[in-house]
């Protein structure tokens, strides 16, 4: 599917692999503050091109979607969506094989004008234009505080890929480091000059490529053991 700016896809969005490619697993995407599923069209299409079915989800619909999906089933959330994904994985370890937690938020919201919000969210001019022209996107939502119960999720036993921009002014990178340190099977990836919407930032291709590599590892081994190791001399 391709989302049209000004005509947001709020629920039920799906991105399928090409017909000639067998489905290798499923990624359920949970948007963050101010976002809707259509914001992740670019991410969904790229992950689907590598064989993974991608579906939009909410905390309420994710468990039922997982029951009918091709496994392994992974939750991918950004901002508060990342916190919801962690909570769901803790509550349903039998349904979800892993979590991708991007741009994990801090407790307090950040109040900025629209130009400031765009700068804080992404350095990608294409995504900035997409958000500016999107009538379904809620401007100013980053000012909303994060619910206390989400900030203290139950222990997550499955592998978690934590992704965070090193230049994130909404949630300092230390937030992600602290989270990763509390998880038994966490991998932390920080993005040089990356901003808050790390899945839709200027380096979205690099981030998506790493996501696919991590999904391949998880598909081969439930502990996401590295397949390829780079040695430098």
Coordinates of C-alpha atoms in Angstrom, one line a residue:
X1 CA 0.0 0.0 0.0
X2 CA 1.0 3.6 -0.4
X3 CA -0.3 6.3 1.9
X4 CA -1.4 9.6 0.4
X5 CA -0.5 12.8 2.2
X6 CA -3.7 14.4 3.5
X7 CA -5.5 11.0 3.6
X8 CA -4.1 9.3 6.6
X9 CA -4.4 5.6 7.2
X10 CA -5.4 5.3 10.9
X11 CA -6.0 1.6 11.3
X12 CA -5.7 -1.6 9.3
X13 CA -2.7 -0.5 7.2
X14 CA -0.7 -3.4 5.8
X15 CA 2.4 -3.9 3.7
X16 CA 2.9 -7.3 2.1
X17 CA 6.0 -8.8 0.5
X18 CA 6.1 -9.1 -3.3
X19 CA 4.1 -12.1 -4.5
X20 CA 7.3 -14.1 -5.4
X21 CA 8.7 -13.8 -1.9
X22 CA 7.5 -16.2 0.9
X23 CA 6.6 -14.4 4.1
X24 CA 9.5 -14.7 6.6
X25 CA 7.7 -13.2 9.6
X26 CA 5.4 -10.4 10.7
X27 CA 6.1 -7.0 12.1
X28 CA 3.3 -5.2 14.0
X29 CA 3.8 -1.4 14.1
X30 CA 2.6 0.7 17.0
X31 CA 2.8 4.5 16.3
X32 CA 3.8 7.1 18.9
X33 CA 2.4 10.4 20.1
X34 CA 0.7 12.3 17.3
X35 CA 1.2 9.6 14.7
X36 CA -1.0 7.2 12.8
X37 CA -0.2 4.1 10.8
X38 CA 0.3 5.9 7.5
X39 CA 3.3 7.7 8.9
X40 CA 5.2 4.4 8.6
X41 CA 4.4 3.8 4.9
X42 CA 8.0 4.1 3.9
X43 CA 9.3 1.9 6.7
X44 CA 6.5 -0.7 6.0
X45 CA 7.3 -0.9 2.3
X46 CA 11.0 -1.3 2.9
X47 CA 10.7 -4.1 5.5
X48 CA 8.0 -5.8 3.4
X49 CA 10.4 -5.8 0.4
X50 CA 12.7 -8.1 2.3
X51 CA 9.9 -10.7 3.0
X52 CA 8.3 -9.5 6.2
X53 CA 4.6 -8.8 6.4
X54 CA 4.0 -5.5 8.2
X55 CA 0.7 -4.5 9.8
X56 CA -0.4 -1.5 11.8
X57 CA -1.6 -2.3 15.3
X58 CA -2.8 -0.8 18.5
X59 CA -2.2 -2.1 22.0
X60 CA -5.7 -3.5 21.8
X61 CA -5.5 -5.2 18.4
X62 CA -1.9 -6.5 18.5
X63 CA -2.6 -9.8 20.4
X64 CA -5.4 -10.8 18.0
X65 CA -3.3 -9.8 15.0
X66 CA -0.4 -11.9 16.3
X67 CA -2.6 -15.0 16.6
X68 CA -3.3 -15.0 12.9
X69 CA 0.1 -13.8 11.6
X70 CA 3.0 -15.7 10.1
X71 CA 5.8 -16.0 12.7
X72 CA 8.0 -15.0 14.2
X73 CA 5.8 -12.0 15.2
X74 CA 7.7 -8.9 16.3
X75 CA 6.3 -5.7 17.8
X76 CA 7.9 -2.4 16.5
X77 CA 7.0 0.7 18.3
X78 CA 8.2 4.3 18.2
X79 CA 8.0 6.8 21.1
X80 CA 5.1 5.7 23.3
X81 CA 4.4 2.9 20.8
X82 CA 7.8 1.5 21.9
X83 CA 6.6 1.4 25.5
X84 CA 3.3 -0.2 24.6
X85 CA 5.3 -2.8 22.6
X86 CA 7.4 -3.6 25.6
X87 CA 4.3 -3.9 27.8
X88 CA 2.6 -6.2 25.3
X89 CA 5.7 -8.5 25.0
X90 CA 5.9 -8.8 28.8
X91 CA 2.2 -9.6 29.0
X92 CA 2.1 -12.1 26.1
X93 CA 5.5 -13.8 25.8
X94 CA 3.8 -16.6 23.9
X95 CA 2.7 -14.4 21.1
X96 CA 5.6 -12.1 20.4
X97 CA 9.2 -13.2 19.6
X98 CA 10.8 -9.8 19.9
X99 CA 10.4 -6.1 20.2
X100 CA 11.9 -3.2 18.2
X101 CA 11.8 -0.1 20.6
X102 CA 12.6 3.1 18.7
X103 CA 12.9 6.6 20.2
X104 CA 11.8 5.5 23.7
X105 CA 10.4 8.6 25.4
X106 CA 11.3 10.3 28.6
X107 CA 8.6 11.0 31.2
X108 CA 8.1 14.7 30.4
X109 CA 6.7 16.1 27.2
X110 CA 8.5 18.7 25.2
X111 CA 6.5 21.8 24.2
X112 CA 7.8 23.5 21.0
X113 CA 6.3 25.3 18.0
X114 CA 5.7 23.4 14.7
X115 CA 9.1 24.3 13.2
X116 CA 10.7 23.1 16.5
X117 CA 8.7 19.9 16.5
X118 CA 9.8 19.1 12.9
X119 CA 13.4 19.7 13.7
X120 CA 13.1 17.5 16.8
X121 CA 11.4 14.7 15.0
X122 CA 13.4 14.3 11.9
X123 CA 16.2 15.8 9.8
X124 CA 14.8 14.1 6.6
X125 CA 13.2 16.8 4.4
X126 CA 10.9 14.3 2.7
X127 CA 9.5 13.2 6.1
X128 CA 9.2 16.8 7.3
X129 CA 7.2 17.6 4.2
X130 CA 5.1 14.5 4.7
X131 CA 4.2 15.5 8.3
X132 CA 3.5 19.1 7.3
X133 CA 1.0 18.0 4.7
X134 CA -0.6 15.3 6.8
X135 CA -4.1 16.3 8.1
X136 CA -4.2 13.3 10.3
X137 CA -1.0 14.0 12.2
X138 CA -1.5 15.6 15.6
X139 CA 0.8 18.5 16.0
X140 CA 2.1 19.3 19.5
X141 CA 1.5 15.8 20.8
X142 CA 5.1 15.5 22.0
X143 CA 4.2 18.0 24.8
X144 CA 1.9 15.3 26.3
X145 CA 3.5 13.6 29.3
X146 CA 4.0 9.8 29.2
X147 CA 1.7 7.7 31.5
X148 CA 3.6 6.5 34.6
X149 CA 2.5 2.9 34.1
X150 CA 4.2 2.8 30.7
X151 CA 7.5 4.1 32.0
X152 CA 7.8 1.1 34.3
X153 CA 7.0 -1.9 32.1
X154 CA 7.1 -5.5 33.4
X155 CA 10.2 -7.5 32.6
X156 CA 10.6 -8.5 28.9
X157 CA 12.1 -11.8 28.4
X158 CA 12.3 -11.8 24.5
X159 CA 15.0 -10.1 22.5
X160 CA 14.6 -6.3 22.2
X161 CA 16.3 -4.1 19.6
X162 CA 16.5 -0.6 21.1
X163 CA 17.1 2.1 18.5
X164 CA 17.7 5.8 19.4
X165 CA 19.1 8.9 17.8
X166 CA 22.2 10.4 19.5
X167 CA 20.9 13.9 18.8
X168 CA 17.4 13.2 20.1
X169 CA 16.2 16.4 22.0
X170 CA 12.8 14.9 22.9
X171 CA 14.3 12.0 24.8
X172 CA 18.1 12.0 25.5
X173 CA 20.0 8.9 24.4
X174 CA 20.6 8.1 28.0
X175 CA 17.0 7.1 28.3
X176 CA 17.6 4.3 25.7
X177 CA 20.9 3.2 27.4
X178 CA 19.1 3.0 30.7
X179 CA 16.3 0.9 29.2
X180 CA 18.7 -1.5 27.4
X181 CA 20.6 -2.0 30.6
X182 CA 17.5 -3.3 32.3
X183 CA 16.6 -5.9 29.6
X184 CA 18.2 -9.4 29.7
X185 CA 18.2 -9.7 25.8
X186 CA 18.7 -6.2 24.6
X187 CA 20.7 -4.8 21.7
X188 CA 21.2 -1.0 21.7
X189 CA 21.7 0.8 18.4
X190 CA 22.4 4.5 18.5
X191 CA 22.3 6.6 15.3
X192 CA 24.9 9.3 14.7
X193 CA 23.1 12.7 14.5
X194 CA 19.8 10.8 14.7
X195 CA 16.7 12.6 16.0
X196 CA 13.5 11.3 17.7
X197 CA 11.7 9.7 14.9
X198 CA 14.6 7.3 14.2
X199 CA 12.7 5.0 11.9
X200 CA 11.8 8.0 9.7
X201 CA 14.9 10.1 10.0
X202 CA 17.5 11.1 7.4
X203 CA 19.3 7.7 8.0
X204 CA 16.1 5.7 7.6
X205 CA 17.7 3.4 5.1
X206 CA 20.6 2.4 7.4
X207 CA 18.1 1.9 10.3
X208 CA 15.8 -0.2 8.2
X209 CA 18.7 -2.3 7.0
X210 CA 19.8 -3.0 10.6
X211 CA 16.2 -3.9 11.4
X212 CA 16.1 -6.5 8.6
X213 CA 19.4 -8.0 9.8
X214 CA 18.0 -8.2 13.3
X215 CA 14.8 -9.8 12.1
X216 CA 16.8 -12.4 10.1
X217 CA 18.8 -13.2 13.3
X218 CA 15.6 -13.6 15.3
X219 CA 14.1 -15.8 12.6
X220 CA 17.2 -18.1 12.7
X221 CA 17.6 -18.2 16.4
X222 CA 15.1 -17.1 19.1
X223 CA 17.9 -15.4 21.0
X224 CA 18.8 -13.3 17.9
X225 CA 22.4 -14.6 17.9
X226 CA 24.5 -12.6 15.3
X227 CA 24.9 -14.3 12.0
X228 CA 27.6 -12.1 10.5
X229 CA 30.4 -10.6 12.6
X230 CA 32.6 -7.8 11.3
X231 CA 36.2 -7.9 12.3
X232 CA 38.3 -4.8 12.0
X233 CA 42.2 -4.7 12.2

